[in-house]
Coordinates of C-alpha atoms and ligand atoms in Angstrom, one line a residue:
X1 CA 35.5 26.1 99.4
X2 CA 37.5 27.0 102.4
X3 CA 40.8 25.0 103.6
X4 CA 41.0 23.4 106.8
X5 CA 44.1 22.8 107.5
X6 CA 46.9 23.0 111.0
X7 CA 49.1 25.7 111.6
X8 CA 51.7 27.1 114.5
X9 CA 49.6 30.0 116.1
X10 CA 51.5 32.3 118.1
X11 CA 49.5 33.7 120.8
X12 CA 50.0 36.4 123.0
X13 CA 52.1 35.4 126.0
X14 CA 52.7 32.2 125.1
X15 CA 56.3 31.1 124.9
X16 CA 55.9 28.6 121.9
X17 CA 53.2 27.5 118.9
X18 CA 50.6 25.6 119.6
X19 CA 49.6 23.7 116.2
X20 CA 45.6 24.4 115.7
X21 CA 43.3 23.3 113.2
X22 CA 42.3 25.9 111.3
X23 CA 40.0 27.4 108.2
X24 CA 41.1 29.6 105.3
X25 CA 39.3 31.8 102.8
X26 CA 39.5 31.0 99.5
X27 CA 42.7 32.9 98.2
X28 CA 41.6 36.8 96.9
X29 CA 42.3 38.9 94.2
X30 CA 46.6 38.5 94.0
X31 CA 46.9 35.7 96.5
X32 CA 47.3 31.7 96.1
X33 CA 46.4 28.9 97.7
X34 CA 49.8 26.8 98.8
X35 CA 50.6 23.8 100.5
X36 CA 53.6 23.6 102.0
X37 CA 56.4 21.6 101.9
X38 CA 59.1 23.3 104.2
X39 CA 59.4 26.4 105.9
X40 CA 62.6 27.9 107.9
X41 CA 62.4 29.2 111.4
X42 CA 63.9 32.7 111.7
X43 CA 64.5 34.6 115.0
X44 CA 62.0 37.2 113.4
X45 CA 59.2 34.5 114.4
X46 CA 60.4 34.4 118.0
X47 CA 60.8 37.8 118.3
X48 CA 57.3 38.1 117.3
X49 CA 56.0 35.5 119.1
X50 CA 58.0 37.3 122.8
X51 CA 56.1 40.3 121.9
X52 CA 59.1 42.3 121.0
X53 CA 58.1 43.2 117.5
X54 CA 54.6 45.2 117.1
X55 CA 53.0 42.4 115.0
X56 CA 49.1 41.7 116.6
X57 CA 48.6 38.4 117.7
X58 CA 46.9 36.1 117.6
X59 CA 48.8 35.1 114.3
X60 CA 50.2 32.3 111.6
X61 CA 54.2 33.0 111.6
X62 CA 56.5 32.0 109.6
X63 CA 58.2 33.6 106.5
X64 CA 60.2 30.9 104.7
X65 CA 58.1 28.7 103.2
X66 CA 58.2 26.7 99.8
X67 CA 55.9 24.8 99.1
X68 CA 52.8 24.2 95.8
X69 CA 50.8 26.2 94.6
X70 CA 47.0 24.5 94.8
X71 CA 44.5 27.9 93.9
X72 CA 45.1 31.3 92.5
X73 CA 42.5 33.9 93.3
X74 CA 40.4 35.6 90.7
X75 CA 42.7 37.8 88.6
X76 CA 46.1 36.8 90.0
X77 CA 48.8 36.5 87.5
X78 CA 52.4 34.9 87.8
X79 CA 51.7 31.8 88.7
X80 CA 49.1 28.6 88.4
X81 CA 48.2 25.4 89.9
X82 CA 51.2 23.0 90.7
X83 CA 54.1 26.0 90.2
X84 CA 56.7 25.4 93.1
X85 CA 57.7 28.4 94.8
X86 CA 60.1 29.8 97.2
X87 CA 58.2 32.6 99.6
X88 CA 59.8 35.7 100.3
X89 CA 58.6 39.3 101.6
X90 CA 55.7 41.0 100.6
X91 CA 55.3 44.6 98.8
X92 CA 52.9 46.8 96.7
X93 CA 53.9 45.8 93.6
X94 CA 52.9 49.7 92.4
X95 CA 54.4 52.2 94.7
X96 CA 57.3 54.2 92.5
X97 CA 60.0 51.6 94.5
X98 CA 58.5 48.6 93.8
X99 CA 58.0 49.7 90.1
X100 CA 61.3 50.2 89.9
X101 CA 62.9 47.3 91.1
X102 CA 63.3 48.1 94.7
X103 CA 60.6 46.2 96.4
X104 CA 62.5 45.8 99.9
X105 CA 62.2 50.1 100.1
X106 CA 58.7 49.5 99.1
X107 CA 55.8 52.9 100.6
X108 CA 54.1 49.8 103.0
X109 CA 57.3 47.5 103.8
X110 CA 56.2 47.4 107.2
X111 CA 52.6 46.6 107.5
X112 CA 52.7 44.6 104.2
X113 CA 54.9 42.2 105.9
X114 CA 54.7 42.5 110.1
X115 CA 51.0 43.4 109.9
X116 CA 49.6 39.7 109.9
X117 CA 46.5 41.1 107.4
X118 CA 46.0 42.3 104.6
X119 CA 45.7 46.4 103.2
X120 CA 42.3 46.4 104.3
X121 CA 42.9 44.7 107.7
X122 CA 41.3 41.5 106.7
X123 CA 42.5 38.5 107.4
X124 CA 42.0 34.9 105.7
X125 CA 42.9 33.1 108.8
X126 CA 40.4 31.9 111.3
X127 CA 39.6 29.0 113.9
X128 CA 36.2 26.8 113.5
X129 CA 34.6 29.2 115.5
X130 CA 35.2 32.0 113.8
X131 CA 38.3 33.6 115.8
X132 CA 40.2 35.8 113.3
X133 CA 43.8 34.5 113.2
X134 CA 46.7 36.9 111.9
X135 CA 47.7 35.4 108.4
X136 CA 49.8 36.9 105.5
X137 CA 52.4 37.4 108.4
X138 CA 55.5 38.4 105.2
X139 CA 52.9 37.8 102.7
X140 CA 52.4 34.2 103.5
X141 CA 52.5 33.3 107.1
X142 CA 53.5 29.4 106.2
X143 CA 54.4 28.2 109.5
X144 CA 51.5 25.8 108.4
X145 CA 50.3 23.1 106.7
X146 CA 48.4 25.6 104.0
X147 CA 48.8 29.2 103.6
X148 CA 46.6 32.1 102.0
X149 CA 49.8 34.2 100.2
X150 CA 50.2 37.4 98.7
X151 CA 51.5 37.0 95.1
X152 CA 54.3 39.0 95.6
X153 CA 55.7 37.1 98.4
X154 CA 56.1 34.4 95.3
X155 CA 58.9 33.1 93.5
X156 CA 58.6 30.1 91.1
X157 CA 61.5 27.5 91.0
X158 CA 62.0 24.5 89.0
X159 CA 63.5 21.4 91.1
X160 CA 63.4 17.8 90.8
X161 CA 61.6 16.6 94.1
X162 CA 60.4 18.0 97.3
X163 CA 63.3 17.7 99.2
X164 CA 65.1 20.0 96.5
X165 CA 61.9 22.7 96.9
X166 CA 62.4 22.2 100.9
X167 CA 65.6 23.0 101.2
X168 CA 65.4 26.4 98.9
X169 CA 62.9 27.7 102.1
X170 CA 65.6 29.2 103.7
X171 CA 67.1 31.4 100.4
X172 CA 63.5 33.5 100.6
X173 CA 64.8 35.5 104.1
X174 CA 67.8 34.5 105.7
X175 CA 70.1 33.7 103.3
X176 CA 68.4 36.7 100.7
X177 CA 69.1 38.6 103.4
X178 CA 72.7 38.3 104.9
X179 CA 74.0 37.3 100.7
X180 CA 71.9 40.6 99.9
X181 CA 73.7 42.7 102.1
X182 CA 77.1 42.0 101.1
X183 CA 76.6 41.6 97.3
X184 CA 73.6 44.5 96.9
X185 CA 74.6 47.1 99.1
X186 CA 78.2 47.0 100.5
X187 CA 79.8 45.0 97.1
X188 CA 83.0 44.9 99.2
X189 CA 86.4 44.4 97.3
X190 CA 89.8 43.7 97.4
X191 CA 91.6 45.5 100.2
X192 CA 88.1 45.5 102.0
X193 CA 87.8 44.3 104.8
X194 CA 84.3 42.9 106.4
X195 CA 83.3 42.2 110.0
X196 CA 80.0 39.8 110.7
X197 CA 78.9 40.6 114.0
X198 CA 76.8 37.5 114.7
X199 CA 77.5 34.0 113.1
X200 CA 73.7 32.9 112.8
X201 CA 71.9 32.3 109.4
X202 CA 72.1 36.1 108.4
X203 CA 75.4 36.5 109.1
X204 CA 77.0 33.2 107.6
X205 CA 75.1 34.0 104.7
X206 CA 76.8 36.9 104.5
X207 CA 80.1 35.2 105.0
X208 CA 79.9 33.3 101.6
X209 CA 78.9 36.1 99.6
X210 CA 81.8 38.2 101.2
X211 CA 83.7 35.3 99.7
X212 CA 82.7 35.8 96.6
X213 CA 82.9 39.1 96.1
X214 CA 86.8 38.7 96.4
X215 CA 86.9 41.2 99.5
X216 CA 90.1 40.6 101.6
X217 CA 89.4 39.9 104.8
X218 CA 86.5 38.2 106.3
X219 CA 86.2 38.8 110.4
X220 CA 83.6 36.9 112.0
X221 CA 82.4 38.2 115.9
X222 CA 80.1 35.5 118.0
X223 CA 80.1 33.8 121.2
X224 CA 79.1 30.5 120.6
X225 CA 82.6 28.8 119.3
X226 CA 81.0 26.2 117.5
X227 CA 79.4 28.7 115.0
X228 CA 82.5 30.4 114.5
X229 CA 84.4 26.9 113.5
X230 CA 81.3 27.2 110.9
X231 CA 81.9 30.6 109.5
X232 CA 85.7 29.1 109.4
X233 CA 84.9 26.7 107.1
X234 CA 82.4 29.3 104.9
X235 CA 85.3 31.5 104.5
X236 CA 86.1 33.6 107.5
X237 CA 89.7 34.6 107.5
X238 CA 89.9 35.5 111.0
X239 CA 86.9 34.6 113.9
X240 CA 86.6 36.6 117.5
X241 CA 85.0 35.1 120.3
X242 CA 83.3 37.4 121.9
X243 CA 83.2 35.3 125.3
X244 CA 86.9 35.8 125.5
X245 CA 88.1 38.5 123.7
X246 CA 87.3 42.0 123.6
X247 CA 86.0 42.7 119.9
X248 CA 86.9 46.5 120.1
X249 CA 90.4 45.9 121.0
X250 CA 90.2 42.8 118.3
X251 CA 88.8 44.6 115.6
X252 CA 91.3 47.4 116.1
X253 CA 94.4 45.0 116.6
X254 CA 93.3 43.1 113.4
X255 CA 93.0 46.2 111.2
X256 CA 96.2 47.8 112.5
X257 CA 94.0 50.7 114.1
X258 CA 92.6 51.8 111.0
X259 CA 88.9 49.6 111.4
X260 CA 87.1 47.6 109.4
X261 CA 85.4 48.6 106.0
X262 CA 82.3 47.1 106.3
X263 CA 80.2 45.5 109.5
X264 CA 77.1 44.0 109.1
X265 CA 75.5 44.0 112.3
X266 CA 73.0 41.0 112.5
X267 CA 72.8 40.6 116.5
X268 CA 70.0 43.4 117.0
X269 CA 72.3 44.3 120.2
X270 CA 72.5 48.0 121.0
X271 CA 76.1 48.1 122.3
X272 CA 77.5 45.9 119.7
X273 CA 75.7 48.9 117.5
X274 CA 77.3 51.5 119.2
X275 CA 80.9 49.6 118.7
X276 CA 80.2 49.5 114.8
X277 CA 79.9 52.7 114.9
X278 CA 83.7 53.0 116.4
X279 CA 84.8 49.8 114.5
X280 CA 84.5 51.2 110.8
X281 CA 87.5 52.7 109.1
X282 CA 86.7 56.7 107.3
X283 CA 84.2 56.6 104.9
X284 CA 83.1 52.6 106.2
X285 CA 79.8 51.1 106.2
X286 CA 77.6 49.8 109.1
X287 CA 74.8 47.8 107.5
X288 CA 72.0 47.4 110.5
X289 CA 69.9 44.2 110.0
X290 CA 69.6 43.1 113.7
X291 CA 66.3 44.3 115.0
X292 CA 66.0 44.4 118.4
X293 CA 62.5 44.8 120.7
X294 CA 60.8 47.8 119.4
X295 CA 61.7 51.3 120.8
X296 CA 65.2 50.2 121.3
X297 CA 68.1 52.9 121.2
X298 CA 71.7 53.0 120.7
X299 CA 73.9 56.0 121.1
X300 CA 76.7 57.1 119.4
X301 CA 79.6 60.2 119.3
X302 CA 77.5 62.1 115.9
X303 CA 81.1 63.5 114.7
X304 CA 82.1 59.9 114.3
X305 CA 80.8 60.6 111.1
X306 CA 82.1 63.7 109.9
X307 CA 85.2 61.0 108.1
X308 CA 82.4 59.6 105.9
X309 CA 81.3 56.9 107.7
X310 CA 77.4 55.5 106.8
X311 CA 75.0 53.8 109.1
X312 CA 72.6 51.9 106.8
X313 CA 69.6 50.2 108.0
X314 CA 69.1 47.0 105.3
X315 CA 66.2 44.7 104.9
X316 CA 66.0 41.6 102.8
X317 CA 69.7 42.1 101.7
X318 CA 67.8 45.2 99.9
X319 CA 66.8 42.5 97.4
X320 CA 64.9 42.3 94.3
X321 CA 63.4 39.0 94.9
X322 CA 62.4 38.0 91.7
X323 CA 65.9 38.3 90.2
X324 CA 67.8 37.9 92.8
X325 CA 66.5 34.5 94.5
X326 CA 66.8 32.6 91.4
X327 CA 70.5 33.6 91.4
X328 CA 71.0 32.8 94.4
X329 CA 69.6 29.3 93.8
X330 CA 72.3 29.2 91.1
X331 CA 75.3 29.5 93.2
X332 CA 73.9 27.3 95.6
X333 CA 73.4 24.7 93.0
X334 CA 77.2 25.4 92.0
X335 CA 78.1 25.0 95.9
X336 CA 79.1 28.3 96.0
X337 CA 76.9 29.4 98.4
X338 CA 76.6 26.0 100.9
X339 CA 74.0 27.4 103.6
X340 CA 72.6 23.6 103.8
X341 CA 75.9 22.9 105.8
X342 CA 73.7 25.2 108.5
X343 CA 70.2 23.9 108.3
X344 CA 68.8 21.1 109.9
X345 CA 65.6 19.2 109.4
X346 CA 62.8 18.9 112.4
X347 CA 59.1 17.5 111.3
X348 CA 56.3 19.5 112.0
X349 CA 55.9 17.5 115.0
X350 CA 59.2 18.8 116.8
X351 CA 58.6 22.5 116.3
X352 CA 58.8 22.8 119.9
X353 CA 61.9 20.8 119.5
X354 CA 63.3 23.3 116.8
X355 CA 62.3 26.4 119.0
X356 CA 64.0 25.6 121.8
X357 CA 67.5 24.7 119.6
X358 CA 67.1 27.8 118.0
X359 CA 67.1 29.9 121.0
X360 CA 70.1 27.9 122.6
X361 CA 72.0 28.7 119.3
X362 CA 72.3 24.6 119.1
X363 CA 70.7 24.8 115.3
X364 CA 71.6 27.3 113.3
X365 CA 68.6 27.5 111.0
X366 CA 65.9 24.9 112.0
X367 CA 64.1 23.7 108.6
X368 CA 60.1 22.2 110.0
X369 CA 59.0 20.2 106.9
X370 CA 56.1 19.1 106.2
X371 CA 55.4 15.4 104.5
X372 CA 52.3 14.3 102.6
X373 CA 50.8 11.8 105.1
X374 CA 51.2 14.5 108.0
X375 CA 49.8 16.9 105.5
X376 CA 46.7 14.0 105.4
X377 CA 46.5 13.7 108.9
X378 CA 46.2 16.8 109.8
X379 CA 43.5 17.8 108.1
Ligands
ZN401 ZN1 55.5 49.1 97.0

């Protein structure tokens, strides 16, 4: 029996969702059936929805949901009617990467998770008339009331209520992916020091796992000084605003000319690329997350690396999801890792709201959650 159900549509040239009614297929071979209970807004979502990332739209965004599982499709293993889960990226599950434990690196990354369809194009997303509707968007596509998800996208949890389960939604990108960075890839130490160029949900993430990984020196770079108060309080050690001060000159000053060990560079902003690339100390790290509108370029002095230094492009905090977001979920049950200082609820109703106070930098990562009797009424 097909769903009906309401979910944000992104179309092309539009500048926000429009909620639609909607049908979807009954969940295939390694997909479920979920209803959702929350699901964070990410800048990847508006950079889709502006047209600057290649994803086709029409399309269901949305990439951070938790919600219940209601259906499994024939054959899918892992999980069952009434599992919570957390929703993360997608991958094979096969390629020689994903086999061995690196699913971010996985052969079809890219269409697996940006394509909004499945391997064989398909999608299980349509209007009552038939209009196919991008879905899967990340393997779930759960800016929505119901979602048609790829099994792999899929973490169980075990929490007491709903509100528990909504505010894990944000773990399965944003905070996997700025905690990921610092603790997967860079595993900074002491006498490190590590610069966050952007204070948003990526990089404050990456802020508290710096702190825990007992790495010196925490620089945060931004120019919105209430989000740098914020990264204060998550354990920066020193914050640049970037509306006032230089940040070469800062960086340098800082370091006593030597740079910085480690940036992560979540802003997607070409120059503040090419600085990174200038900023880092001999044999220091650039970790690339930001992604910019496709086709973008930044240029940089090549013997800038002959001392060692690496430019790494990162995705998902190079993440294995299934270990990885359930230890995550332990630290921030032990308040070692307090991201819900940054999220803020909206109802599904005030998406628009939660759009435009993302964009403004206002909220830091909006959290649209759907209850039961909305779930009702819109169906
Ligand atoms: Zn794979």
């Amino acid at each position: 029996m097909p769903t009906s159900t309401t979910a944000a549509v992104a179309r092309a040239g539009a500048d926000d969702f429009t909620w639609e009614p909607l049908v979807l297929d009954d969940p295939g071979p390694g997909e479920a059936l979920i209803r959702l209970i929350a699901t964070g807004l990410c800048h990847t979502d508006l950079s889709v929805l502006a047209g600057n990332l290649p994803t086709p739209l029409p399309a269901v965004l949305g990439h951070e949901g938790a919600g219940i599982v209601e259906a499994v499709g024939p054959g899918t293993t892992g999980v069952r009617a009434g599992d919570r889960v957390v929703m993360s990226f997608n991958s094979c599950g096969s390629c020689t990467r994903c086999r061995t434990g690196q699913p971010t690196r996985c052969s079809t990354f890219f269409p697996r998770n940006f394509g909004a369809a499945r391997p064989d194009g398909s999608t299980p997303v349509h209007t009552a008339d038939g209009e196919p509707v991008g879905g899967l968007f990340f393997g779930q596509s759960s800016l929505a009331r119901h979602a048609v998800v790829s099994v792999h996208s899929l973490v169980p949890v075990e929490v007491a209520d709903d509100r528990e389960l909504a505010l894990l939604a944000p773990i399965g990108c944003g905070v996997q992916t700025g905690a990921g960075t610092v603790l997967n890839l860079l595993k900074p130490g002491p006498g490190d020091t590590l610069a966050v160029f952007g204070a948003g949900a990526v990089g404050l993430s990456a802020v508290m796992a710096a702190q825990l990984s007992g790495v010196s020196e925490v620089v945060v770079a931004d120019r919105v000084a209430s989000r740098l108060t914020t990264a204060s309080e998550l354990g920066a050690t020193h914050t640049i605003n970037t509306a006032i001060d230089d940040l070469g000159e800062s960086l340098a000053y800082l370091t006593g000319g030597h740079g910085v060990t480690y940036i992560v560079e979540t802003t997607g902003v070409p120059a503040l690329l090419e600085l990174a690339v200038t900023a880092i100390s001999t044999a220091g790290t650039v970790a690339v997350i930001g992604a910019p509108a496709a086709g973008s370029r930044a240029s940089f002095d090549i013997n800038a690396l002959i001392d060692g230094r690496t430019i790494r492009g990162v995705t998902e905090g190079g993440s294995d999801r299934i270990t990885f977001i359930p230890a995550l979920i332990d630290l921030f049950r032990q308040g070692r890792l307090p991201y819900d200082q940054f999220v803020e609820f909206y109802p599904a109703d005030q998406l628009t709201q939660a759009v435009q106070d993302a964009r403004s930098g206002r909220t830091i990562k909006p959290l649209i959650v759907f209850d039961d009797h909305d779930s009702e009424a819109g169906r």
